[in-house]
Coordinates of C-alpha atoms in Angstrom, one line a residue:
X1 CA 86.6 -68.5 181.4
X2 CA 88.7 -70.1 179.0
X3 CA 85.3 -71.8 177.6
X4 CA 83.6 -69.1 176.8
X5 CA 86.4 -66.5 175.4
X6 CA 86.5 -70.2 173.1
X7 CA 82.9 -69.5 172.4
X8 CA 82.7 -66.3 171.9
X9 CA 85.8 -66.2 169.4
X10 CA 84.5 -69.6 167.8
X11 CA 81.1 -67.0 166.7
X12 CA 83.6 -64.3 165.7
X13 CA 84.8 -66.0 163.4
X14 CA 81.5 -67.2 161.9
X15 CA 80.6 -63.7 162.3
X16 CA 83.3 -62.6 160.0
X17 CA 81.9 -64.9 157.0
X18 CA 78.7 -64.7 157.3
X19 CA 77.3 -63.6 153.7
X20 CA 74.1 -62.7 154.8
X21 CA 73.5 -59.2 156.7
X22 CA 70.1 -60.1 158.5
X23 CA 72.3 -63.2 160.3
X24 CA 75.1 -60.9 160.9
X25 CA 73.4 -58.6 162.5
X26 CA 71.7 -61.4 164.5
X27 CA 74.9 -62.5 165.7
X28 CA 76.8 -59.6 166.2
X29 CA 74.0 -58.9 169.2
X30 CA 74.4 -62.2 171.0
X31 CA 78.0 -61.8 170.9
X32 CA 77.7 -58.2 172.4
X33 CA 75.6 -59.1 175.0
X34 CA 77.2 -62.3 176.2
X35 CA 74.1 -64.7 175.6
X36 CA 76.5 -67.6 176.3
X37 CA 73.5 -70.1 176.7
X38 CA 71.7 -68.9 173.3
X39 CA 75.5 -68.6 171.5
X40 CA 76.2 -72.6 172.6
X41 CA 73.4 -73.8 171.4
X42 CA 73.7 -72.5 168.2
X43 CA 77.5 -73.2 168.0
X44 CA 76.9 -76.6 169.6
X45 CA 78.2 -78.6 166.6
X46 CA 77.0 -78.2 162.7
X47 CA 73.4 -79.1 161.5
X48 CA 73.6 -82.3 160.1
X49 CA 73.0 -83.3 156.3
X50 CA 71.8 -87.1 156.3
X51 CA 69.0 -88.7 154.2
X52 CA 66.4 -85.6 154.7
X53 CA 69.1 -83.4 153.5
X54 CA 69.0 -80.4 155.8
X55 CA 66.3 -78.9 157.9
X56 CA 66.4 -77.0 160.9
X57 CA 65.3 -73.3 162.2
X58 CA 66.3 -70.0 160.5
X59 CA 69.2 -68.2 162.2
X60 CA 73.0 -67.5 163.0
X61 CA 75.2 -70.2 163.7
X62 CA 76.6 -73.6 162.7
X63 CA 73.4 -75.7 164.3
X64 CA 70.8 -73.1 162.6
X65 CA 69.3 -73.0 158.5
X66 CA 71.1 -69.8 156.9
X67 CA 73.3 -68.8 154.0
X68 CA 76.5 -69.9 155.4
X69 CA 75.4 -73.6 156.0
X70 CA 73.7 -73.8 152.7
X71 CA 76.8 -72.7 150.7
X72 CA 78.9 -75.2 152.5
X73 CA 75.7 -78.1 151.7
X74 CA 75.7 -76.7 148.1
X75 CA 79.9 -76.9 148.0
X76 CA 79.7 -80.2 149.4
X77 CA 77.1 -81.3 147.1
X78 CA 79.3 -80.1 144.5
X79 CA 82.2 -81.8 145.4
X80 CA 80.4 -85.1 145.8
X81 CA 78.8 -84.5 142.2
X82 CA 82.4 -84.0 140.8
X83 CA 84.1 -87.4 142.6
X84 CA 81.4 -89.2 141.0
X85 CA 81.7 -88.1 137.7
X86 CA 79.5 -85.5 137.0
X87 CA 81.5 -82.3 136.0
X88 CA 79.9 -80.0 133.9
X89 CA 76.3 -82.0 134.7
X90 CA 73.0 -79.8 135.3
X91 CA 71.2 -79.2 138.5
X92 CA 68.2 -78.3 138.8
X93 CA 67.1 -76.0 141.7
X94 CA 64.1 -75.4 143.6
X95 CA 62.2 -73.4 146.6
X96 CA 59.3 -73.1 148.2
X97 CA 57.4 -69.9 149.5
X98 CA 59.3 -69.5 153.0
X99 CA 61.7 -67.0 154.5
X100 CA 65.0 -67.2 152.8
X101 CA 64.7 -70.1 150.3
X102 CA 64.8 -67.5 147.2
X103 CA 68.0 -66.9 148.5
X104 CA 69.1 -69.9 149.8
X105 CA 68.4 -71.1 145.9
X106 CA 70.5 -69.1 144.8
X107 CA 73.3 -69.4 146.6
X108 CA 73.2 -73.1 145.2
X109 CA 73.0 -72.1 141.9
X110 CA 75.9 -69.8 142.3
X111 CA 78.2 -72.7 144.3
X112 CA 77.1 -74.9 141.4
X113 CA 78.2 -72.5 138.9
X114 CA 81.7 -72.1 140.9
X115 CA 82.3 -75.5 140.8
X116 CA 82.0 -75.8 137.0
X117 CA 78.8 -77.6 137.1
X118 CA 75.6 -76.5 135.0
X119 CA 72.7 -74.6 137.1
X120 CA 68.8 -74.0 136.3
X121 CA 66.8 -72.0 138.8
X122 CA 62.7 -73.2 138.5
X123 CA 61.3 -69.7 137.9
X124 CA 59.5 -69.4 141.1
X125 CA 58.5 -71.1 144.4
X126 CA 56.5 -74.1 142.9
X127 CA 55.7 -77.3 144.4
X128 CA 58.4 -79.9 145.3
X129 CA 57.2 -82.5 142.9
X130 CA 57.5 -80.1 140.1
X131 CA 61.1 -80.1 140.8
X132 CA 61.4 -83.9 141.3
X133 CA 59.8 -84.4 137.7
X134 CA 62.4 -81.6 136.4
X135 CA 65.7 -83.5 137.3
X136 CA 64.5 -86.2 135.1
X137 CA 62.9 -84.4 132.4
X138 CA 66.1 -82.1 131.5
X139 CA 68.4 -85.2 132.5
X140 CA 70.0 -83.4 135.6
X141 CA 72.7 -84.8 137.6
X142 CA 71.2 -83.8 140.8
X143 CA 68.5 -81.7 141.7
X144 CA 67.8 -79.5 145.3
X145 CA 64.6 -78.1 146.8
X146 CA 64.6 -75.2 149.4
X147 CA 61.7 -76.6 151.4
X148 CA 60.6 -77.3 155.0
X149 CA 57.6 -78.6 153.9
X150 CA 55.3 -78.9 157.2
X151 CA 57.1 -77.2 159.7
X152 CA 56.5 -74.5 161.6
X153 CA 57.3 -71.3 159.9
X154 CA 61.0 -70.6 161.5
X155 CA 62.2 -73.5 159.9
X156 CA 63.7 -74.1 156.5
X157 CA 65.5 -77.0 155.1
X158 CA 67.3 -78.5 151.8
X159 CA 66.0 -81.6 149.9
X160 CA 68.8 -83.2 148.0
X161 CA 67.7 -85.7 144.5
X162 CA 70.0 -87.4 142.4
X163 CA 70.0 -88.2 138.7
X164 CA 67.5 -90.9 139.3
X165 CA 64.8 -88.0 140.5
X166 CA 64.5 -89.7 144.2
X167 CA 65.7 -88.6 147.0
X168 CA 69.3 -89.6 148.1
X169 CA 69.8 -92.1 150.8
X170 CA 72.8 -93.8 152.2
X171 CA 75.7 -94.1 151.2
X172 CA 75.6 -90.8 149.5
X173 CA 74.1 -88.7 152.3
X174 CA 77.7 -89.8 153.7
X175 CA 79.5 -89.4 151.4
X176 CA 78.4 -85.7 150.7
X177 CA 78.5 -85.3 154.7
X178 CA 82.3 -85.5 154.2
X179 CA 82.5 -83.4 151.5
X180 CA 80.3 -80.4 153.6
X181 CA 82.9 -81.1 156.5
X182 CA 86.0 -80.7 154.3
X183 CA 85.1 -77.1 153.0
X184 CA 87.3 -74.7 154.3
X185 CA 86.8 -70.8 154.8
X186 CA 83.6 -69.8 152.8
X187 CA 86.1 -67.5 150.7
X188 CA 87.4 -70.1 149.6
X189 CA 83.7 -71.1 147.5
X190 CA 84.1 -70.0 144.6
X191 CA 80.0 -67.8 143.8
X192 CA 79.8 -65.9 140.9
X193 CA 77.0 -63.6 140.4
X194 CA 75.9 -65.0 136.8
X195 CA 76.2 -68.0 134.3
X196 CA 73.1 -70.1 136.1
X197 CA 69.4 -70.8 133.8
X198 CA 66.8 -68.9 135.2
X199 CA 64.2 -71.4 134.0
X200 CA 61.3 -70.3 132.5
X201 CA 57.1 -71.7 132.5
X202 CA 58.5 -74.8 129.7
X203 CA 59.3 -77.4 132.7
X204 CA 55.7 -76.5 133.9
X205 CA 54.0 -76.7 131.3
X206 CA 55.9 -80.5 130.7
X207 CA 55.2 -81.4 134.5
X208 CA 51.2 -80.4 133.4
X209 CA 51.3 -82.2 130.3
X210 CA 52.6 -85.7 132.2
X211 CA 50.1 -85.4 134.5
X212 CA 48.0 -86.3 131.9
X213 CA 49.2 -89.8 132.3
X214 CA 47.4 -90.4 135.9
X215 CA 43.7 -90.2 134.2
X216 CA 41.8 -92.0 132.4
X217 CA 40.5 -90.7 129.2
X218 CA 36.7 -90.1 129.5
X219 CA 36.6 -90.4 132.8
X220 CA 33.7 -88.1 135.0
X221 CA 35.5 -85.1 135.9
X222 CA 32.4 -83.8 138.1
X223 CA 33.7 -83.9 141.5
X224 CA 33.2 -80.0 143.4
X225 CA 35.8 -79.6 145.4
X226 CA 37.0 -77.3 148.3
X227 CA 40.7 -76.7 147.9
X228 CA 43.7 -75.4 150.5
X229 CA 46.7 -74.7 149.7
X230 CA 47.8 -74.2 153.3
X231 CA 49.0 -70.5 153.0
X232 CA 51.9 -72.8 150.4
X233 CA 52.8 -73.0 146.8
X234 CA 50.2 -75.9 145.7
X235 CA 47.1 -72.8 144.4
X236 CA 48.1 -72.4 140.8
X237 CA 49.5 -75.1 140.1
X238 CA 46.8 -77.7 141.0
X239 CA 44.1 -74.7 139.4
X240 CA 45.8 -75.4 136.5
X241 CA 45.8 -79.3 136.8
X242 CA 42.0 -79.3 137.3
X243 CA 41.4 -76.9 134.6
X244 CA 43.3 -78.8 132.4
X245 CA 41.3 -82.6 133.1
X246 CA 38.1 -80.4 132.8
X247 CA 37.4 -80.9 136.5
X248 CA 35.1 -78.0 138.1
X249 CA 37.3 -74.7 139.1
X250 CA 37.8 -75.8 143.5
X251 CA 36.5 -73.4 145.9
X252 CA 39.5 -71.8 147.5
X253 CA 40.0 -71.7 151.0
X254 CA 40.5 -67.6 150.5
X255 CA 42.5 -67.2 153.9
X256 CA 45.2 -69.9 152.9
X257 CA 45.5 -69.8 149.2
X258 CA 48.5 -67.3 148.6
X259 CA 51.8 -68.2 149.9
X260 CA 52.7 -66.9 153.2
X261 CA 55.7 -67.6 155.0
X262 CA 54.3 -66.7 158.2
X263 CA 51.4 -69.2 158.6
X264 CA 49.2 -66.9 160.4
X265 CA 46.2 -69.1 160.3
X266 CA 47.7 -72.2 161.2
X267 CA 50.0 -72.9 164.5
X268 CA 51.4 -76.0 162.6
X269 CA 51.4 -75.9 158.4
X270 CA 50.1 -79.4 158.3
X271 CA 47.0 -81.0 157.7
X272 CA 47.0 -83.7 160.2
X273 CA 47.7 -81.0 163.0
X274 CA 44.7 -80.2 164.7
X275 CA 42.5 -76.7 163.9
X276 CA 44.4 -76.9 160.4
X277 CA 41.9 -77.7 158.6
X278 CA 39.1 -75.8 160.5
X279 CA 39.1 -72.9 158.1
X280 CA 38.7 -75.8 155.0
X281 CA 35.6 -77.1 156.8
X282 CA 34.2 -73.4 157.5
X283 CA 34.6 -72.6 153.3
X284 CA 33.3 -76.1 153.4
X285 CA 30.0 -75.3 154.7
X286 CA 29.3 -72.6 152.5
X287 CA 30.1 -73.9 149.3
X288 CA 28.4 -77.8 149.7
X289 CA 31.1 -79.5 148.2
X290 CA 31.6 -83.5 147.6
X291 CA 35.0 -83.5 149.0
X292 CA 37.8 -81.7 150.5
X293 CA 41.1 -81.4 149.1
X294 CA 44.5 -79.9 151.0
X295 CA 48.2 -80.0 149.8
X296 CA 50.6 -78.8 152.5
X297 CA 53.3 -76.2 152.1
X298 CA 54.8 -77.8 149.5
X299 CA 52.2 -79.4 147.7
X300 CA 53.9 -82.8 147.9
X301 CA 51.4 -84.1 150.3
X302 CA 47.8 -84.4 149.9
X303 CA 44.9 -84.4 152.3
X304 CA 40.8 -85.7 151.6
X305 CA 38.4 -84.4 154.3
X306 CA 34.9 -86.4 153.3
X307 CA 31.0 -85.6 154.7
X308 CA 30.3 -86.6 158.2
X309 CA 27.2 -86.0 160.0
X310 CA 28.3 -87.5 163.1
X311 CA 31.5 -84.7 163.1
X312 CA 30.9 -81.0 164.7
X313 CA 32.1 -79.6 161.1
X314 CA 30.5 -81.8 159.7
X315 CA 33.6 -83.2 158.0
X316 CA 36.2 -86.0 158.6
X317 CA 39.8 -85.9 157.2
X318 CA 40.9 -89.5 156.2
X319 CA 43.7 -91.0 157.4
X320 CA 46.3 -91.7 154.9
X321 CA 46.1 -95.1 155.6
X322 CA 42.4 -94.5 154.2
X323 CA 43.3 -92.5 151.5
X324 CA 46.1 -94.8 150.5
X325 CA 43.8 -97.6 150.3
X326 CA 41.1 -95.6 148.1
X327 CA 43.5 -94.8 145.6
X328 CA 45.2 -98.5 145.4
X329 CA 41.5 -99.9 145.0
X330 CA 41.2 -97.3 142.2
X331 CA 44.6 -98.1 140.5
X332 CA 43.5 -101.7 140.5
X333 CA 40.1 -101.2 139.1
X334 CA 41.5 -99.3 136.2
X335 CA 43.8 -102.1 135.5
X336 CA 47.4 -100.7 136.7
X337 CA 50.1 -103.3 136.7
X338 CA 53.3 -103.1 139.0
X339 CA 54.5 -103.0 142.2
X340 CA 52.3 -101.7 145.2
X341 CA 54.7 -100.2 147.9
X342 CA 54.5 -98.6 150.7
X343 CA 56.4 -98.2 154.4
X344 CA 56.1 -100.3 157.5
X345 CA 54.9 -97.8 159.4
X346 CA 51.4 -97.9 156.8
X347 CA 48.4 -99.7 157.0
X348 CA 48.6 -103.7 156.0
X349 CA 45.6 -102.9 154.1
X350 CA 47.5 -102.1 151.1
X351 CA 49.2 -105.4 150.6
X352 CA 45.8 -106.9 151.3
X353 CA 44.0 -105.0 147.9
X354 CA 47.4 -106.0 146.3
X355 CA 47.2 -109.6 146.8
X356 CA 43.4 -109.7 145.9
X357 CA 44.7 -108.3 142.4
X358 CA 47.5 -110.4 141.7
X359 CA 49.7 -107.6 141.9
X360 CA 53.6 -107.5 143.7
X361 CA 53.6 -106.1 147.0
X362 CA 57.0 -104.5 148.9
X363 CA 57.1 -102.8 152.2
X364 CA 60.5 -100.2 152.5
X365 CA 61.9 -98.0 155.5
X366 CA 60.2 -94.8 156.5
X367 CA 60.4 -92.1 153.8
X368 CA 60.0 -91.8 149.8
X369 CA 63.4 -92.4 148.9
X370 CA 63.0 -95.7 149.5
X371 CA 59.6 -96.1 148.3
X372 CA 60.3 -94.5 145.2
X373 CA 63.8 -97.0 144.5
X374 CA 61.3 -100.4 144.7
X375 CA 61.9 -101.9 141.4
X376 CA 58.5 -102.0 138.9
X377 CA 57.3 -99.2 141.0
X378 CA 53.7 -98.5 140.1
X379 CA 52.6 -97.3 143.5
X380 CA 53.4 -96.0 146.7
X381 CA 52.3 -94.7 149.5
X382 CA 53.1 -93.3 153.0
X383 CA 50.6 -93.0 156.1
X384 CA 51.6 -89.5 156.2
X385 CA 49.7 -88.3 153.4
X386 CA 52.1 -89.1 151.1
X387 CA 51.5 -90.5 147.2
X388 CA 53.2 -91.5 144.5
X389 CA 50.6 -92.5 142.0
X390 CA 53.2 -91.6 138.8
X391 CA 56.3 -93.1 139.3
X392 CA 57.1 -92.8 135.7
X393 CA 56.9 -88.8 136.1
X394 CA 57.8 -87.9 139.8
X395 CA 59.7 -90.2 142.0
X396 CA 58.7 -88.8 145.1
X397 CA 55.1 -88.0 146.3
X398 CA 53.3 -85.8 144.4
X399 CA 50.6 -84.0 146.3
X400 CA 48.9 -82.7 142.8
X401 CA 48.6 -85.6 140.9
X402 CA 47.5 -87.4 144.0
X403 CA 44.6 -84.8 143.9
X404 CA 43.8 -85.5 140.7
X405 CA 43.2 -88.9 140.8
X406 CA 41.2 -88.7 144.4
X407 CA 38.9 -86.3 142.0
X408 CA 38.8 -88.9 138.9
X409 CA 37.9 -91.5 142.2
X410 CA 35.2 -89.7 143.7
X411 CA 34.1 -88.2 140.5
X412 CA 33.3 -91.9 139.1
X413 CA 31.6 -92.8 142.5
X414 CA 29.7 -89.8 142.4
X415 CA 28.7 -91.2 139.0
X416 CA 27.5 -94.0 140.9
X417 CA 25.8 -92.5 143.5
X418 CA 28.4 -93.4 146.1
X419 CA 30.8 -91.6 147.8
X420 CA 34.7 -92.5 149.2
X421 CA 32.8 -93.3 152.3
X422 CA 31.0 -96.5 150.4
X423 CA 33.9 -97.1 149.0
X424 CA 35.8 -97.8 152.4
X425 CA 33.1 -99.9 153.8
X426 CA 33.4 -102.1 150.8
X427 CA 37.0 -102.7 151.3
X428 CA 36.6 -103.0 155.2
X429 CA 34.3 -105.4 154.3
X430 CA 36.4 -107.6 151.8
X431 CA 39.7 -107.3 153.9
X432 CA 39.1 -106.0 157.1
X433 CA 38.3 -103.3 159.2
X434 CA 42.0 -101.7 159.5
X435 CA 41.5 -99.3 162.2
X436 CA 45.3 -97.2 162.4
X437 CA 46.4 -94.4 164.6
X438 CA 49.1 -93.0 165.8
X439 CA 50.5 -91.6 169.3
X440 CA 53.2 -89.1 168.1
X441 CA 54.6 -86.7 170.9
X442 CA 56.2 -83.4 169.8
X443 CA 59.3 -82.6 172.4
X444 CA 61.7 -79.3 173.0
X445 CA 64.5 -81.8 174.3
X446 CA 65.6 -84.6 171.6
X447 CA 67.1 -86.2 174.9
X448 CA 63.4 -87.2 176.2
X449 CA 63.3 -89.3 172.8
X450 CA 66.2 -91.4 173.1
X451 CA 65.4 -91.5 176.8
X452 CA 61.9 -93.3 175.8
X453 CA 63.8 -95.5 172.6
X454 CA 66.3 -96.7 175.4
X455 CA 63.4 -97.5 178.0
X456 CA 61.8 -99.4 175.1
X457 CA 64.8 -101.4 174.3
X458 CA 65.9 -102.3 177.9
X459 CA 62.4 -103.3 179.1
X460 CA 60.4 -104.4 175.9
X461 CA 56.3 -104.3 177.0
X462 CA 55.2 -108.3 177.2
X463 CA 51.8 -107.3 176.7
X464 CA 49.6 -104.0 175.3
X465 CA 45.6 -103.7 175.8
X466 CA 45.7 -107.0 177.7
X467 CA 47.0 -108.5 174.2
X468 CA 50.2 -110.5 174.3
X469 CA 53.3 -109.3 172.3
X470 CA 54.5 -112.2 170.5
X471 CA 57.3 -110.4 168.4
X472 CA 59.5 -107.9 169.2
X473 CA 62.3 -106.2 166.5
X474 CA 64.9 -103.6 167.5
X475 CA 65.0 -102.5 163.7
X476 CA 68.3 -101.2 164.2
X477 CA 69.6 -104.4 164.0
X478 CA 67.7 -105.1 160.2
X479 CA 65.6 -107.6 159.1
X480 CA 65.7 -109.9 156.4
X481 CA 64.2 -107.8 154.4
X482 CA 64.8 -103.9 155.3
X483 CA 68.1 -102.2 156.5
X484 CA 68.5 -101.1 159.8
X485 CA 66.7 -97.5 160.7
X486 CA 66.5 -96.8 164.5
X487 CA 62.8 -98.3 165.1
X488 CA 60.8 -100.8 167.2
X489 CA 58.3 -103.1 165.9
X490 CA 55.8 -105.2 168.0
X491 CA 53.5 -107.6 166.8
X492 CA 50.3 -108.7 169.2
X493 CA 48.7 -111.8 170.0
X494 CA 45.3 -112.4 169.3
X495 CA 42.2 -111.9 166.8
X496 CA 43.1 -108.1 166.0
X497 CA 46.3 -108.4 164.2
X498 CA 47.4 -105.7 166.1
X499 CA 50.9 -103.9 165.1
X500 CA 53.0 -101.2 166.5
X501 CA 56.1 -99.5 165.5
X502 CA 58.1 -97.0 167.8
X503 CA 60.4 -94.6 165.8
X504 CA 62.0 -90.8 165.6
X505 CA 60.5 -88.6 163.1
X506 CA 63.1 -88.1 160.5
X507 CA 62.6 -83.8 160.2
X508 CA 60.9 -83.5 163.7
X509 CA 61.4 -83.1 167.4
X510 CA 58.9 -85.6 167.5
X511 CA 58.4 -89.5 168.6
X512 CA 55.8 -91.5 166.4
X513 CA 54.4 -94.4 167.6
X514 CA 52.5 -96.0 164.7
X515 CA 49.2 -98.2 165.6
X516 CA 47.1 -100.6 163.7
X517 CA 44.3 -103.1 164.6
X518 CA 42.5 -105.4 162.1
X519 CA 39.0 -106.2 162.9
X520 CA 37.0 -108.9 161.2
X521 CA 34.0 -107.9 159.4
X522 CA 31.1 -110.3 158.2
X523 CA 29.3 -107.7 156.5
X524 CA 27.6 -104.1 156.2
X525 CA 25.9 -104.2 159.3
X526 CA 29.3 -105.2 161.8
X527 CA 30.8 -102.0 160.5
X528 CA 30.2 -99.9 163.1
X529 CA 30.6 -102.2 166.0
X530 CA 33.7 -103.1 164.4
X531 CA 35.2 -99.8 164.3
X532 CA 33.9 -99.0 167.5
X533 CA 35.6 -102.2 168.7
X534 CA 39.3 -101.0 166.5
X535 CA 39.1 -97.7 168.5
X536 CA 38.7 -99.1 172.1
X537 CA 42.3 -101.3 171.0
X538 CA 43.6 -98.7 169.3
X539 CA 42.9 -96.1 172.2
X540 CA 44.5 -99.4 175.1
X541 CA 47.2 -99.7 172.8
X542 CA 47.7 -96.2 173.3
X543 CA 47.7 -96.3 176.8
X544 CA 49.9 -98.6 177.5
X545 CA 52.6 -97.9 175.1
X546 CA 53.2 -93.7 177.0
X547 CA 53.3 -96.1 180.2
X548 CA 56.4 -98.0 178.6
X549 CA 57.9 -95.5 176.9
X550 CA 57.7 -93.0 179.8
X551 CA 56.3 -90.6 177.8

């Protein structure tokens, strides 16, 4: 009994604070009728800020996305900004299109403004990258993003960037961790109701202007594109881009193309979800075009969807892997210079094209802020349909310049009379067929993960699709090369080069088991045996790993 009177007063007092009336309300119910089950999960602990900043679903409580928690992350923030020397520096803030991120912006701006520091609000929900280039284009201190990208639509999180433009990593996620748990009664924040920058179209037009940077002058702009913006923020912004580079006007997926926080077309926001894109592929038929383009949510991740005869819709989506490798090819033919990056849980196939060229080659831990922090950065990429193809500009992945530049690419094969198809075979056929996949399982209880990480660790497999594993790293433990992140990698015996690495999604309920195979290829004509052959491993590897995990 004690327990629960413990409870129950623990979300009075929450109750008592809480800024925002559509929480309180929410609150005030579960405490009147007892939901004891509903009120311990949500007072269970506090939603933790790490390297993803925050995300989590909308609603009352400690362990839930709402006003409360985001003051104390903004304080926090604040606080963090301060110790290291930045009093009086700018942040810049932006949102996306979902519920509460308006607000939830600015409540930041106001914290930031409490605390002494300078505040600029973007002038509406724009995409992510557009913030990212902003921090460094009106030398911010720090800049946040109100986004939960991908997820389903009772979710919301915080993005937090530093000076730099990337994202944060550790030790500051730490560091501003302690300064979130050090805030004391939310009275105590200091918000005014004025003295922030309401920003106006300049940063945008600036953001437009660099993108300027990722083409080549006189390029073929002729590409006709079907575009979705995945019922996100990505429409006018990339209309704009394409307008401006003198690319044909994309046909709009109608259904998806204004922001709405509710999804309704989609059960997951997310192009690699399945049935996501069947509404691209419908407008798709219709309009003929050479290629399909989708950003998600946010616009900082970009989808291709290419012809495919052999498909029901008769389209494909490319992997990222694929895409990834289409747009280093491209880089290289246009004579880039730099670094080629990308994570370990992405195709090989990149460090492949970046050897041919002569070029440096890195591999970094899961995620853009690491990417983005290799040094002589000139690309990166993440198997997640994620792209950084102007480092210079955005530190992060930028799902509108990375449409551009799939359009200058498929514009100049067009030119050719070839397609990003062709343009696959010819790199399968200099490096490999590099057949990837992935076996990612979407749970309710976070325990079943840990559960399959620990089965993993305690009884490593010896051997997947009858091929021998002949390496196995607990990441946790580092390599020579990478820091630790809680992760598995396996390396197979035989002609295949087969790889695999086990890891939690970083702003999921979800464990992703990453999958490659490289198949030999002679020429045109083992293609499709060869990628017949990729998938038969791929689908064994597939197999065998649920077995060992238990899941």
């Amino acid at each position: 009994m004690q327990e629960q009177d413990d409870l129950i007063g623990r979300a009075q007092a929450w109750l008592a604070e809480d800024p925002d009336p559509e929480t309180a309300e929410e609150l005030a119910g579960l405490i009147e009728k007892r939901d004891l089950d509903e009120l311990a999960d949500r007072f269970s602990g506090l939603l933790q800020f790490g390297t993803a900043g925050l995300r989590g679903e909308l609603g009352a409580g400690p362990m839930r996305m709402n006003r409360n928690v985001v003051i104390r992350a903004a304080a926090g923030l604040a606080a963090y900004l301060k110790a290291q020397g930045h009093a009086g520096g700018l942040v810049v803030v932006g949102y996306d299109a979902r519920y509460k991120s308006a607000d939830f912006a600015r409540d930041t701006a106001a914290v930031m403004t409490g605390a002494g520091l300078r505040a600029a609000v973007l002038p509406r929900p724009l995409p992510t990258p557009v913030l990212a280039y902003a921090i460094r284009h009106l030398g911010a201190v720090a800049g946040v993003e109100v986004t939960a990208s991908h997820n389903p639509p009772r979710d919301n999180g915080y993005k937090v960037y530093l000076g730099d433009g990337s994202q944060i990593v550790s030790p500051a996620d730490v560091e501003i961790a302690a300064e979130i748990d050090a805030i004391g009664a939310l009275a105590d924040v200091p918000r005014p109701d004025s003295g922030w920058e309401d920003l106006g179209d300049e940063v945008l037009e600036a953001y437009l202007a660099r993108t300027d940077a990722v083409l080549t002058p006189g390029s073929p702009r002729t590409v006709r594109t079907v575009y979705t913006a995945m019922h996100g923020v990505g429409k006018d912004v990339v209309l704009a881009a394409f307008a401006r580079h003198g690319f044909p006007a994309p046909v709009l997926v109608a259904e998806q193309a204004e922001p709405d926080p509710a999804f309704p077309t989609v059960a997951f926001p997310n192009p690699e979800e399945p049935g996501a894109m069947d509404l691209s592929f419908a407008t798709a038929a219709r309009a003929n075009p050479d290629i399909v383009i989708a950003n998600d949510p946010d616009a900082d991740r970009c989808a291709v969807a290419v012809p495919d005869d052999a498909s029901a819709s008769g389209w494909r989506m490319l992997r990222g892997d694929e895409v990834g490798a289409l747009l280093a090819a491209h880089l290289v033919a246009k004579g880039a210079r730099g670094t080629f990056a990308e994570s370990i849980v992405s195709s090989s196939l990149l460090g492949r094209i970046a050897e041919a060229a002569g070029l440096p080659y890195e591999e970094t831990l899961t995620g853009f802020k690491w990417i983005a922090r290799v040094e002589g950065l000139r690309y990166g990429y993440e198997e997640a349909l994620g792209y950084c193809v102007d480092p210079e500009g955005v530190r992060d992945k930028d799902g509108v310049t990375a449409a551009l530049l799939v359009a200058e690419l498929a514009s100049v094969l067009k030119e050719q009379g070839r397609t990003l198809t062709d343009l696959l075979d010819d790199l399968a056929m200099a490096h490999g067929l590099h057949a990837t996949d992935q076996l990612s399982v979407r749970v309710e209880d976070l325990s079943v993960i840990a559960s399959a990480m620990a089965a993993l660790r305690a009884n490593p497999p010896v051997s997947l699709a009858g091929l021998r594993v002949v390496s196995a790293e607990d990441l946790n433990e580092g390599t020579a090369s990478l820091p630790p992140t809680d992760g598995l990698r396996y390396h197979l015996d035989g002609a295949y080069k087969a790889r695999v690495i086990v890891r939690p999604s970083g702003t999921e309920p979800k464990l992703k088991c990453y999958l490659e195979v490289v198949v030999p290829v002679a020429d045109a004509p083992d293609l499709t045996p060869a990628r017949t052959r990729g998938q038969q491993v791929l689908d064994a590897i597939k197999k065998d790993l649920a077995a060992a995990a238990g899941i």
